[in-house]
Amino acid sequence: MANEEDTSEPDPGASLARIRRDAVTGRGRLRVFFGYASGVGKTYAMLQAAHALADAGHTVALGYLAPQVQPETLALATGLVTIAPLELTKGKASRHLPNFAAILRLKPDIVVLDELLHAKGTNVRHRKRYHYLDELLEAGIDVFTSMNIQQLASLHDIAAGITGITMRETVPDNIFFDADQVDLIDIEPESLLERLRAGIAHRGEESRQTDDGLYSVNDLAALRQLAHRATADRVARRMELERLAKGGSPAGSTSDRILVAVGGSPWSARLVQVAQRLASSIKAPWIALHIVTHEDFSTVENRECVRSVLKLAESLGAETAIVRGEKAASEVLSFARARNITMIVAGQDRRENKLLRLIKPSLADTLLRGQSDIDIFLVRGDAPAMRRVAAAERPMKNARTGIKAVVGTSLIMLLTLSISLLFNRFAIGEANIIMAHLLGAFLTAIAFGQGAGVAASIWSVMQFNFFFTEPRLAFTVYDPRYIPIFAIMLLVALVTASLASRLHRQSDIIKRQETQTYQLYLFGQSLAEASGIDGILKESCRQLSKIYSVESAIFLPDNGGGLNKRAKSEDYRTEIGEETAIDWCFKTGKAAGRGTDTLPATRVRYEPIKNNGDPIGVVGIIERDALNASAGLMHIDTALSLIGRALERERLIEERRQATIQAESERLRSSLLRSVSHDLRTPLSGIAGAAESLGYAKLDRDTIAAIASDIEGEAERLTLLVDNILNLTRLQEDTAKLRKSMESVDDLVYAAAETARKRYRGREIKVELDERPEVVDVDPILIQQLLLNYIDNADKYSPSGAPIELSAKRDNNEVYILVRDHGPGVPPEWTGRIFEKFIRAYPSDGTIRGSGLGLYICESIARAHGGHVFVATADGGGSVFGFTLAVEKTVRGDDDA
């Protein structure tokens, strides 16, 4: 099978966007030395080009050189900076691999990497060597590498057909087509054969697999033609990109549309490659379609094969689709007509038994009969090879299931015989006996499948003949009228068994589909009901564990750019090297870990959580049961998309909330500036005028004292106003950053009263507290500011000489701190609005100054401490303003000990 990974042949628009991006970001350039077989001189030409650039002043490093190169080629490696390879030892065998970490640390201008296709060891970050290309190029390092036509993913099957050798490793098409430069190294086939026979050139892995170790001239000529054609296709593609770069429009494609029908067979990958080449040659869109029948996804091997084939088709630029149905051929034709398909690519039926093909037609046979105006392309596979692969991959059938079917069928037919003998004894009628046997075959098909139903049908006819026709207890018939009865009975039994089995299978398909849909519905509903990002993540882990039988953890980026674990299942265990895999998965948007070519040694699989195609997080998945989990993970992409949408929804909600807060803050700042501009100007003007008066020459002591008192009063008003503004800003910025400490309520009230006595010298401040002081956990500066605002409000609205009274009392787990004035009181219609911003019950008439922020700040401070404010009418006139605080504990005196 071809490589499953990113074997994409990108469309011109995507390639053009990449080229423009690389030109801006300073990404390195990839230069491929390309040939049609080992020994044409790719490595020699690559080292010559490297030396030329080194002589021109560039830093050139030799990252890896194949150990079997010829001495004259090896001599060219001298003079280049050599990065020592890694040596991996397994038993007595050892192998050398490029040290990519050392290359990235050295960061040369150019690095030479021979034999890019080879796989690395399992205990490394990437299983395939070419997966490191992006990292090297992103670091700004130019890469020189080599490859053969047999190693190109979309053409390796054609090359295998020419040589009879299937390459174990292939290179994605996009590496070849998107390379910045491709050097075609070419010599005549005869010359190459002479070099190989003389030992001047090494034969390579694909050549060593042949019987005599050498290709024929015809093989090499065909490979050479294939390499020239691939290079020409690449040149045409680059010309198209250049035309697009100059503002041209894309070349028009044909009106054809191609559909390839794929399944779980070992050669579906070849169908995909053929369809891709056909679509590329005529510039037509193509679709890879899989029809899910009752036989699909019955084993892990089938599921993984289908998944890998669809993934390969997607990477090659196809649209993929999965349709559920019972008859694959009719579903394919229905889908093709609905999507205006003009060509269908399918596998040819290789069964040699014509009778079997007549009884059970293949997909290809049915498509040919019902094609109408759609062209059918049948792809012929290597039958012996396909049979060997299928036999190797076909799992052993469950013996327990077979025994259960045999025993169950026997019991049902014996029960049918018992009922029929009872009917015969009481002469109920021969027709009823026949119906009993048909019913037995029908029930067997429903319970144990079509095979058991066919066996029961034959059994029922033989049983009826043996026990209920003359001569009894013999498989012979005297009356010829029974012969058509037997035929009709067998036909009806077979048809009913087949229909019953098909109905049972369709019911299973519908049940599985309904279960999956319902589970995803519940999943989406639970995410919609979850509140906050943490709630969504916890619910996601719980639902993933419940639906897919996995342990999971979800990682989201933090403010520093790293990814932190935000939620996890109870039994999820962190793996060594998890950070590397998570970072790779998030940056590339590709899966990593178990079952992938990136860090495959770990037992955790890391899947990106995406929204609109962009990764927004990573989920780590540990399968509890390999069989059941693999079945469920086929549909986990849908669950991850639900998580992505839920996270995006929460992000948008948070952004809207922040925007609302920001708008409110901006509005408040504007209102605040407009409101306090006069209040700031008035005390400043008073201070400036009083200070100017001190400049007069003759001022007596009393006048100077009066001026100083005015300056002090205006400065205190200005200080109070500035403190209110700063505290309001602080509370709006972050209420969680209160500088709390354990404080006595008595100390807070006495401190505020002492400050008020200095500020309002003509005002009597009375304090009345309980005998036992209460302790609260508060920000003392803000609480004192709250009390001073209450006292300042009382001073403004109380008549001259009237006292201001402060008191505190406890009620259950709260302490009430009160400030009473002897003013006119708050009108009832203003009670509900008195603590709002810029609200004043008695509008300023020039005698009472204020911005209407003092009481609003009181309410903000109390709310930040978990309390609330209130206002009431005092007995005997005036108002009582108060607030509550939660009591932490009671401080007892010595006499209470």
Coordinates of N, CA, C and O in Angstrom, one line a residue, residues 441-544:
A441 N -36.8 -21.7 9.1 CA -35.7 -21.1 8.3 C -35.6 -19.6 8.4 O -34.5 -19.0 8.5
F442 N -36.8 -19.0 8.5 CA -36.9 -17.5 8.7 C -36.3 -17.1 10.0 O -35.5 -16.1 10.1
L443 N -36.6 -17.7 11.1 CA -36.1 -17.4 12.4 C -34.6 -17.6 12.5 O -33.9 -16.9 13.1
T444 N -34.1 -18.7 11.8 CA -32.7 -19.0 11.9 C -31.9 -17.9 11.2 O -30.9 -17.4 11.6
A445 N -32.4 -17.4 10.0 CA -31.8 -16.3 9.3 C -31.7 -15.0 10.1 O -30.7 -14.3 10.1
I446 N -32.8 -14.7 10.8 CA -32.8 -13.5 11.7 C -31.8 -13.7 12.8 O -31.1 -12.7 13.2
A447 N -31.7 -14.8 13.4 CA -30.9 -15.0 14.6 C -29.4 -15.2 14.3 O -28.6 -14.6 15.0
F448 N -29.1 -15.9 13.2 CA -27.7 -16.3 13.0 C -27.1 -15.9 11.6 O -26.0 -16.3 11.3
G449 N -27.9 -15.1 10.8 CA -27.3 -14.6 9.6 C -27.8 -15.4 8.4 O -28.4 -16.5 8.5
Q450 N -27.3 -14.9 7.2 CA -27.7 -15.5 5.9 C -27.2 -16.9 5.7 O -27.9 -17.8 5.2
G451 N -26.0 -17.2 6.1 CA -25.4 -18.5 5.9 C -26.2 -19.5 6.7 O -26.5 -20.6 6.1
A452 N -26.5 -19.2 7.9 CA -27.3 -20.2 8.7 C -28.7 -20.3 8.1 O -29.3 -21.4 8.2
G453 N -29.3 -19.2 7.6 CA -30.6 -19.3 7.0 C -30.6 -20.2 5.7 O -31.6 -20.9 5.5
V454 N -29.6 -20.1 4.9 CA -29.5 -21.0 3.7 C -29.4 -22.5 4.2 O -30.1 -23.3 3.6
A455 N -28.6 -22.7 5.2 CA -28.5 -24.1 5.7 C -29.8 -24.6 6.3 O -30.2 -25.7 6.0
A456 N -30.5 -23.7 7.0 CA -31.8 -24.1 7.5 C -32.8 -24.3 6.4 O -33.7 -25.2 6.6
S457 N -32.7 -23.6 5.3 CA -33.7 -23.8 4.2 C -33.5 -25.2 3.6 O -34.5 -25.9 3.4
I458 N -32.3 -25.5 3.4 CA -32.0 -26.9 2.8 C -32.4 -28.0 3.8 O -33.0 -29.0 3.5
W459 N -32.1 -27.7 5.1 CA -32.4 -28.7 6.1 C -33.9 -28.9 6.2 O -34.4 -30.0 6.3
S460 N -34.7 -27.8 6.1 CA -36.2 -27.9 6.2 C -36.7 -28.7 5.1 O -37.7 -29.5 5.3
V461 N -36.2 -28.6 3.8 CA -36.7 -29.4 2.7 C -36.4 -30.8 2.9 O -37.3 -31.7 2.8
M462 N -35.2 -31.1 3.3 CA -34.8 -32.5 3.5 C -35.5 -33.1 4.7 O -35.9 -34.3 4.7
Q463 N -35.8 -32.3 5.8 CA -36.5 -32.8 6.9 C -37.9 -33.1 6.6 O -38.5 -34.1 7.0
F464 N -38.6 -32.3 5.8 CA -39.9 -32.5 5.3 C -40.0 -33.8 4.5 O -41.0 -34.6 4.6
N465 N -39.0 -33.9 3.6 CA -39.0 -35.1 2.7 C -38.8 -36.4 3.6 O -39.5 -37.4 3.3
F466 N -38.0 -36.3 4.6 CA -37.6 -37.5 5.3 C -38.7 -38.0 6.3 O -39.0 -39.2 6.4
F467 N -39.4 -37.0 6.9 CA -40.4 -37.4 7.9 C -41.8 -37.3 7.5 O -42.7 -38.0 8.1
F468 N -42.1 -36.6 6.4 CA -43.6 -36.3 6.2 C -44.0 -36.7 4.7 O -45.1 -36.4 4.4
T469 N -43.2 -37.3 3.9 CA -43.6 -37.8 2.6 C -43.3 -39.3 2.5 O -42.5 -39.8 3.2
E470 N -44.2 -39.9 1.7 CA -44.0 -41.4 1.5 C -42.9 -41.6 0.5 O -42.8 -40.9 -0.6
P471 N -42.0 -42.6 0.7 CA -42.0 -43.4 1.9 C -41.3 -42.7 3.1 O -40.4 -41.9 2.9
R472 N -41.8 -42.9 4.3 CA -41.3 -42.2 5.5 C -39.9 -42.7 5.8 O -39.5 -43.8 5.5
L473 N -39.1 -41.8 6.4 CA -37.8 -42.0 6.9 C -36.9 -42.4 5.8 O -36.0 -43.3 5.9
A474 N -37.0 -41.8 4.6 CA -36.2 -42.0 3.4 C -36.2 -40.8 2.6 O -37.2 -40.0 2.5
F475 N -35.0 -40.6 1.9 CA -34.9 -39.4 1.1 C -35.4 -39.7 -0.4 O -34.7 -39.4 -1.3
T476 N -36.5 -40.3 -0.5 CA -37.1 -40.6 -1.8 C -38.5 -40.2 -1.8 O -39.1 -40.0 -0.8
V477 N -39.1 -40.0 -3.1 CA -40.4 -39.6 -3.2 C -41.2 -40.5 -4.2 O -40.7 -40.7 -5.3
Y478 N -42.3 -41.0 -3.8 CA -43.1 -41.8 -4.7 C -44.0 -41.0 -5.5 O -44.3 -41.2 -6.7
D479 N -44.6 -40.0 -4.9 CA -45.5 -39.1 -5.6 C -44.8 -38.0 -6.3 O -44.2 -37.1 -5.6
P480 N -44.8 -37.9 -7.6 CA -44.1 -36.8 -8.3 C -44.6 -35.4 -8.0 O -43.9 -34.4 -8.3
R481 N -45.8 -35.3 -7.5 CA -46.4 -34.0 -7.2 C -45.6 -33.3 -6.1 O -45.6 -32.1 -6.0
Y482 N -44.8 -34.0 -5.3 CA -44.0 -33.4 -4.3 C -42.7 -32.7 -4.8 O -42.2 -31.9 -4.1
I483 N -42.3 -33.1 -6.0 CA -41.1 -32.5 -6.5 C -41.2 -31.0 -6.7 O -40.4 -30.2 -6.2
P484 N -42.3 -30.4 -7.4 CA -42.4 -29.0 -7.4 C -42.7 -28.4 -6.0 O -42.3 -27.2 -5.8
I485 N -43.3 -29.1 -5.1 CA -43.5 -28.6 -3.8 C -42.1 -28.4 -3.1 O -41.9 -27.4 -2.4
F486 N -41.2 -29.4 -3.3 CA -39.9 -29.2 -2.7 C -39.2 -28.0 -3.3 O -38.5 -27.3 -2.5
A487 N -39.3 -27.9 -4.6 CA -38.6 -26.8 -5.3 C -39.1 -25.4 -4.8 O -38.3 -24.5 -4.4
I488 N -40.4 -25.3 -4.8 CA -41.0 -24.1 -4.3 C -40.7 -23.8 -2.8 O -40.4 -22.7 -2.4
M489 N -40.8 -24.9 -2.1 CA -40.5 -24.7 -0.6 C -39.1 -24.3 -0.4 O -38.8 -23.4 0.4
L490 N -38.1 -24.9 -1.2 CA -36.7 -24.4 -1.0 C -36.5 -23.0 -1.5 O -35.8 -22.2 -0.8
L491 N -37.2 -22.6 -2.6 CA -37.0 -21.3 -3.1 C -37.6 -20.3 -2.1 O -37.0 -19.2 -1.8
V492 N -38.8 -20.5 -1.6 CA -39.4 -19.6 -0.6 C -38.6 -19.5 0.6 O -38.4 -18.4 1.2
A493 N -38.0 -20.7 1.1 CA -37.2 -20.7 2.3 C -36.0 -19.8 2.1 O -35.5 -19.0 3.0
L494 N -35.3 -20.0 0.9 CA -34.1 -19.2 0.6 C -34.4 -17.8 0.5 O -33.6 -16.9 1.1
V495 N -35.5 -17.4 -0.2 CA -35.8 -16.0 -0.3 C -36.2 -15.4 1.0 O -35.7 -14.3 1.4
T496 N -37.0 -16.0 1.8 CA -37.4 -15.5 3.1 C -36.2 -15.4 4.0 O -36.0 -14.4 4.8
A497 N -35.3 -16.4 4.0 CA -34.1 -16.3 4.8 C -33.2 -15.2 4.4 O -32.6 -14.5 5.2
S498 N -33.0 -15.0 3.1 CA -32.2 -13.9 2.6 C -32.8 -12.5 3.0 O -32.1 -11.7 3.4
L499 N -34.1 -12.4 2.8 CA -34.8 -11.1 3.2 C -34.7 -10.9 4.7 O -34.4 -9.8 5.1
A500 N -34.8 -11.9 5.4 CA -34.8 -11.8 6.9 C -33.4 -11.4 7.3 O -33.2 -10.5 8.2
S501 N -32.4 -12.0 6.7 CA -31.0 -11.7 7.0 C -30.7 -10.3 6.6 O -30.0 -9.5 7.4
R502 N -31.1 -9.9 5.4 CA -30.9 -8.5 5.0 C -31.6 -7.5 5.9 O -31.0 -6.4 6.2
L503 N -32.8 -7.8 6.3 CA -33.5 -6.9 7.2 C -32.8 -6.8 8.5 O -32.7 -5.7 9.1
H504 N -32.2 -7.9 9.0 CA -31.5 -7.9 10.3 C -30.3 -7.0 10.1 O -29.9 -6.2 11.1
R505 N -29.6 -7.2 9.0 CA -28.3 -6.4 8.8 C -28.7 -4.9 8.7 O -28.0 -4.0 9.3
Q506 N -29.7 -4.6 7.9 CA -30.1 -3.2 7.8 C -30.5 -2.6 9.2 O -30.2 -1.4 9.5
S507 N -31.2 -3.4 10.0 CA -31.6 -3.0 11.3 C -30.3 -2.7 12.1 O -30.3 -1.7 12.9
D508 N -29.3 -3.5 12.0 CA -28.1 -3.3 12.8 C -27.4 -2.0 12.3 O -26.9 -1.2 13.2
I509 N -27.4 -1.8 11.0 CA -26.8 -0.5 10.5 C -27.5 0.7 11.0 O -26.9 1.7 11.5
I510 N -28.8 0.6 11.0 CA -29.7 1.8 11.4 C -29.5 2.0 12.9 O -29.3 3.1 13.4
K511 N -29.4 0.9 13.7 CA -29.2 1.0 15.1 C -27.8 1.6 15.4 O -27.7 2.5 16.3
R512 N -26.8 1.2 14.7 CA -25.4 1.8 15.0 C -25.4 3.2 14.6 O -24.9 4.1 15.3
Q513 N -26.0 3.6 13.5 CA -26.1 5.0 13.0 C -26.9 5.8 14.0 O -26.5 6.9 14.4
E514 N -28.0 5.3 14.5 CA -28.8 6.0 15.4 C -28.1 6.2 16.7 O -28.2 7.2 17.3
T515 N -27.4 5.1 17.2 CA -26.6 5.2 18.4 C -25.6 6.3 18.3 O -25.4 7.1 19.2
Q516 N -24.8 6.3 17.2 CA -23.8 7.3 17.0 C -24.3 8.7 16.9 O -23.8 9.6 17.6
T517 N -25.4 8.8 16.2 CA -26.1 10.2 16.1 C -26.6 10.6 17.4 O -26.4 11.8 17.8
Y518 N -27.2 9.7 18.2 CA -27.7 10.1 19.5 C -26.6 10.5 20.5 O -26.8 11.4 21.2
Q519 N -25.5 9.7 20.4 CA -24.4 10.0 21.3 C -23.8 11.4 21.0 O -23.5 12.2 21.9
L520 N -23.7 11.7 19.7 CA -23.2 13.0 19.3 C -24.1 14.1 19.7 O -23.7 15.2 20.1
Y521 N -25.4 13.8 19.6 CA -26.5 14.8 20.0 C -26.3 15.1 21.5 O -26.4 16.2 21.9
L522 N -26.2 14.0 22.3 CA -26.1 14.2 23.7 C -24.8 14.9 24.0 O -24.7 15.8 24.9
F523 N -23.7 14.6 23.3 CA -22.4 15.2 23.5 C -22.6 16.7 23.2 O -22.2 17.6 24.0
G524 N -23.2 17.1 22.1 CA -23.4 18.5 21.7 C -24.3 19.2 22.7 O -24.0 20.4 23.1
Q525 N -25.3 18.5 23.2 CA -26.2 19.1 24.2 C -25.5 19.4 25.5 O -25.7 20.4 26.1
S526 N -24.7 18.4 25.9 CA -24.0 18.6 27.2 C -23.0 19.7 27.1 O -22.8 20.5 28.1
L527 N -22.3 19.9 25.9 CA -21.4 21.0 25.8 C -22.1 22.3 25.7 O -21.6 23.3 26.3
A528 N -23.3 22.3 25.1 CA -24.1 23.6 25.1 C -24.6 24.0 26.5 O -24.7 25.2 26.8
E529 N -24.8 23.0 27.4 CA -25.3 23.3 28.7 C -24.2 23.6 29.7 O -24.4 24.2 30.7
A530 N -22.9 23.2 29.3 CA -21.8 23.5 30.2 C -21.5 25.0 30.2 O -21.6 25.7 29.2
S531 N -21.1 25.5 31.3 CA -20.8 26.9 31.5 C -19.3 27.2 31.7 O -18.7 26.5 32.5
G532 N -18.8 28.1 31.0 CA -17.4 28.4 31.1 C -16.5 27.4 30.4 O -16.9 26.3 30.1
I533 N -15.2 27.8 30.1 CA -14.3 27.0 29.4 C -14.0 25.7 30.2 O -13.9 24.6 29.7
D534 N -13.7 25.9 31.5 CA -13.4 24.8 32.4 C -14.6 23.8 32.4 O -14.3 22.5 32.4
G535 N -15.8 24.2 32.4 CA -16.9 23.3 32.4 C -17.0 22.6 31.1 O -17.3 21.4 31.1
I536 N -16.8 23.3 30.0 CA -16.8 22.6 28.7 C -15.7 21.5 28.6 O -15.9 20.4 28.1
L537 N -14.5 21.8 29.1 CA -13.4 20.9 29.0 C -13.7 19.6 29.9 O -13.4 18.5 29.5
K538 N -14.2 19.9 31.1 CA -14.5 18.7 32.0 C -15.6 17.8 31.4 O -15.5 16.6 31.4
E539 N -16.6 18.5 30.8 CA -17.7 17.7 30.2 C -17.2 17.0 29.0 O -17.6 15.8 28.7
S540 N -16.3 17.6 28.2 CA -15.7 16.9 27.0 C -15.0 15.7 27.4 O -15.1 14.6 26.8
C541 N -14.1 15.8 28.4 CA -13.4 14.6 28.9 C -14.3 13.5 29.4 O -14.1 12.3 29.1
R542 N -15.3 13.9 30.1 CA -16.3 12.9 30.6 C -17.0 12.2 29.4 O -17.2 11.0 29.4
Q543 N -17.5 13.0 28.4 CA -18.2 12.4 27.3 C -17.3 11.5 26.4 O -17.7 10.5 25.9
L544 N -16.1 12.0 26.2 CA -15.1 11.2 25.4 C -14.9 9.8 26.1 O -14.8 8.8 25.4

